[in-house]
PDB file of C-alpha atoms in Angstrom:
ATOM      1  CA  MET W   1     119.185 135.500 126.211  1.00 47.00           C
ATOM      2  CA  ASN W   2     117.278 133.295 123.777  1.00 59.00           C
ATOM      3  CA  SER W   3     119.348 130.130 123.699  1.00 78.00           C
ATOM      4  CA  SER W   4     118.259 126.532 123.901  1.00 75.00           C
ATOM      5  CA  PHE W   5     120.076 123.901 125.894  1.00 78.00           C
ATOM      6  CA  ARG W   6     119.766 120.173 126.332  1.00 77.00           C
ATOM      7  CA  PHE W   7     119.573 118.424 129.669  1.00 79.00           C
ATOM      8  CA  LEU W   8     119.305 114.609 129.706  1.00 81.00           C
ATOM      9  CA  GLY W   9     118.194 114.652 126.072  1.00 74.00           C
ATOM     10  CA  VAL W  10     115.323 117.089 126.647  1.00 76.00           C
ATOM     11  CA  TRP W  11     115.540 120.566 125.108  1.00 74.00           C
ATOM     12  CA  PHE W  12     114.784 123.684 127.132  1.00 77.00           C
ATOM     13  CA  ASN W  13     114.667 127.314 126.085  1.00 75.00           C
ATOM     14  CA  VAL W  14     115.445 130.115 128.517  1.00 76.00           C
ATOM     15  CA  ALA W  15     112.879 132.434 126.907  1.00 75.00           C
ATOM     16  CA  GLY W  16     110.211 129.721 126.773  1.00 70.00           C
ATOM     17  CA  SER W  17     110.159 129.700 122.966  1.00 75.00           C
ATOM     18  CA  ARG W  18     108.906 126.524 121.311  1.00 78.00           C
ATOM     19  CA  ASP W  19     110.362 127.289 117.876  1.00 79.00           C
ATOM     20  CA  PHE W  20     113.572 125.328 118.379  1.00 80.00           C
ATOM     21  CA  VAL W  21     111.742 122.165 119.454  1.00 81.00           C
ATOM     22  CA  LYS W  22     109.134 122.605 116.695  1.00 83.00           C
ATOM     23  CA  LYS W  23     111.879 122.738 114.078  1.00 85.00           C
ATOM     24  CA  GLN W  24     113.620 119.795 115.696  1.00 85.00           C
ATOM     25  CA  VAL W  25     110.434 117.684 115.596  1.00 87.00           C
ATOM     26  CA  ALA W  26     109.817 118.579 111.953  1.00 90.00           C
ATOM     27  CA  ARG W  27     113.437 117.764 111.077  1.00 90.00           C
ATOM     28  CA  GLU W  28     113.180 114.404 112.885  1.00 90.00           C
ATOM     29  CA  CYS W  29     109.961 113.523 111.026  1.00 89.00           C
ATOM     30  CA  ASN W  30     111.422 114.547 107.660  1.00 92.00           C
ATOM     31  CA  SER W  31     114.560 112.533 108.370  1.00 92.00           C
ATOM     32  CA  PHE W  32     112.484 109.474 109.294  1.00 91.00           C
ATOM     33  CA  ALA W  33     110.454 109.814 106.088  1.00 91.00           C
ATOM     34  CA  ALA W  34     113.598 110.244 103.965  1.00 92.00           C
ATOM     35  CA  ILE W  35     115.176 107.105 105.440  1.00 91.00           C
ATOM     36  CA  VAL W  36     112.057 104.945 105.190  1.00 90.00           C
ATOM     37  CA  ARG W  37     110.802 106.145 101.767  1.00 89.00           C
ATOM     38  CA  PRO W  38     113.292 104.189  99.590  1.00 90.00           C
ATOM     39  CA  ALA W  39     113.136 101.092 101.817  1.00 88.00           C
ATOM     40  CA  LYS W  40     111.058  98.183 100.578  1.00 91.00           C
ATOM     41  CA  LEU W  41     108.627  98.261 103.478  1.00 88.00           C
ATOM     42  CA  SER W  42     104.876  97.820 103.473  1.00 85.00           C
ATOM     43  CA  ALA W  43     102.607 100.549 104.791  1.00 83.00           C
ATOM     44  CA  LYS W  44     101.904  98.403 107.843  1.00 84.00           C
ATOM     45  CA  GLN W  45     105.636  98.160 108.615  1.00 88.00           C
ATOM     46  CA  VAL W  46     106.055 101.926 108.252  1.00 86.00           C
ATOM     47  CA  VAL W  47     103.123 102.505 110.616  1.00 86.00           C
ATOM     48  CA  TYR W  48     104.674 100.070 113.107  1.00 88.00           C
ATOM     49  CA  LEU W  49     108.026 101.904 112.993  1.00 88.00           C
ATOM     50  CA  HIS W  50     106.255 105.246 113.345  1.00 88.00           C
ATOM     51  CA  ASN W  51     104.241 104.094 116.350  1.00 87.00           C
ATOM     52  CA  THR W  52     107.015 102.239 118.175  1.00 90.00           C
ATOM     53  CA  VAL W  53     110.160 104.213 117.336  1.00 90.00           C
ATOM     54  CA  LEU W  54     109.471 107.732 116.148  1.00 91.00           C
ATOM     55  CA  ILE W  55     106.578 108.595 118.462  1.00 88.00           C
ATOM     56  CA  LEU W  56     108.509 107.486 121.553  1.00 89.00           C
ATOM     57  CA  LYS W  57     111.578 109.448 120.458  1.00 88.00           C
ATOM     58  CA  LEU W  58     109.511 112.592 119.875  1.00 86.00           C
ATOM     59  CA  GLU W  59     107.611 112.192 123.152  1.00 86.00           C
ATOM     60  CA  TYR W  60     110.881 112.021 125.063  1.00 83.00           C
ATOM     61  CA  ARG W  61     112.270 115.139 123.389  1.00 79.00           C
ATOM     62  CA  MET W  62     109.036 117.081 123.853  1.00 80.00           C
ATOM     63  CA  GLN W  63     108.554 116.428 127.565  1.00 79.00           C
ATOM     64  CA  VAL W  64     108.491 120.127 128.413  1.00 78.00           C
ATOM     65  CA  THR W  65     107.243 121.492 125.084  1.00 80.00           C
ATOM     66  CA  HIS W  66     103.604 121.155 124.120  1.00 82.00           C
ATOM     67  CA  LEU W  67     102.623 121.670 120.502  1.00 82.00           C
ATOM     68  CA  SER W  68      99.149 122.361 119.201  1.00 85.00           C
ATOM     69  CA  GLU W  69      97.344 119.894 116.975  1.00 84.00           C
ATOM     70  CA  SER W  70      97.996 122.042 113.905  1.00 87.00           C
ATOM     71  CA  GLU W  71     101.716 122.304 114.734  1.00 86.00           C
ATOM     72  CA  CYS W  72     101.928 118.522 115.089  1.00 83.00           C
ATOM     73  CA  ALA W  73     100.020 118.027 111.834  1.00 83.00           C
ATOM     74  CA  SER W  74     102.406 120.362 110.056  1.00 85.00           C
ATOM     75  CA  ALA W  75     105.489 118.605 111.452  1.00 85.00           C
ATOM     76  CA  THR W  76     104.251 115.112 110.549  1.00 82.00           C
ATOM     77  CA  SER W  77     102.896 115.854 107.071  1.00 83.00           C
ATOM     78  CA  SER W  78     105.838 114.100 105.394  1.00 86.00           C
ATOM     79  CA  ILE W  79     105.113 110.905 107.318  1.00 84.00           C
ATOM     80  CA  ARG W  80     101.399 110.978 106.492  1.00 83.00           C
ATOM     81  CA  SER W  81     102.153 111.358 102.791  1.00 84.00           C
ATOM     82  CA  LEU W  82     104.714 108.532 103.015  1.00 84.00           C
ATOM     83  CA  VAL W  83     102.195 106.127 104.587  1.00 84.00           C
ATOM     84  CA  LYS W  84      99.582 107.038 101.973  1.00 81.00           C
ATOM     85  CA  HIS W  85     102.138 106.474  99.216  1.00 79.00           C
ATOM     86  CA  LYS W  86     103.196 103.079 100.604  1.00 77.00           C
ATOM     87  CA  ALA W  87      99.534 102.043 100.964  1.00 78.00           C
ATOM     88  CA  ASP W  88      98.672 103.268  97.450  1.00 73.00           C
ATOM     89  CA  PHE W  89      96.098 105.665  98.865  1.00 70.00           C
ATOM     90  CA  HIS W  90      95.195 108.823  97.019  1.00 62.00           C
ATOM     91  CA  GLU W  91      97.038 111.894  98.286  1.00 62.00           C
ATOM     92  CA  TYR W  92      93.787 113.517  99.408  1.00 58.00           C
ATOM     93  CA  SER W  93      92.284 110.438 101.071  1.00 56.00           C
ATOM     94  CA  LEU W  94      91.412 110.519 104.755  1.00 55.00           C
ATOM     95  CA  THR W  95      94.232 110.028 107.227  1.00 58.00           C
ATOM     96  CA  LEU W  96      91.896 108.688 109.878  1.00 52.00           C
ATOM     97  CA  PHE W  97      92.958 105.034 109.690  1.00 53.00           C
ATOM     98  CA  CYS W  98      96.520 105.382 108.467  1.00 55.00           C
ATOM     99  CA  PHE W  99      98.267 105.005 111.825  1.00 55.00           C
ATOM    100  CA  CYS W 100      96.003 102.435 113.467  1.00 55.00           C
ATOM    101  CA  LEU W 101      97.581  99.004 112.995  1.00 49.00           C
ATOM    102  CA  LYS W 102      94.256  97.231 113.534  1.00 54.00           C
ATOM    103  CA  ALA W 103      92.896  98.979 110.445  1.00 52.00           C
ATOM    104  CA  TRP W 104      95.489  97.136 108.332  1.00 51.00           C
ATOM    105  CA  ASP W 105      94.327  93.649 109.348  1.00 50.00           C
TER     106      ASP W 105
END
């Protein structure tokens, strides 16, 4: 049996596979980016929404699933490119300060 089930909003997998949650996190990040991209928001506002809404939502869903740094980077690539686009940064610029609100002041 390799099925996933949800209990109180947290996803579990009988076989212990993380693939379902990984795909779910990537889908959530892509959905967030697709909704926010056409909105007339500044980069600082997008970072605020990312830090206060999306991160908390993902943390709650991933309570029992731990992803590696590379898996997280892969899932959130659409959001990083969105923030760089909104801030008029070059695509290949460093991401180091993109999600720190104090860097925008």
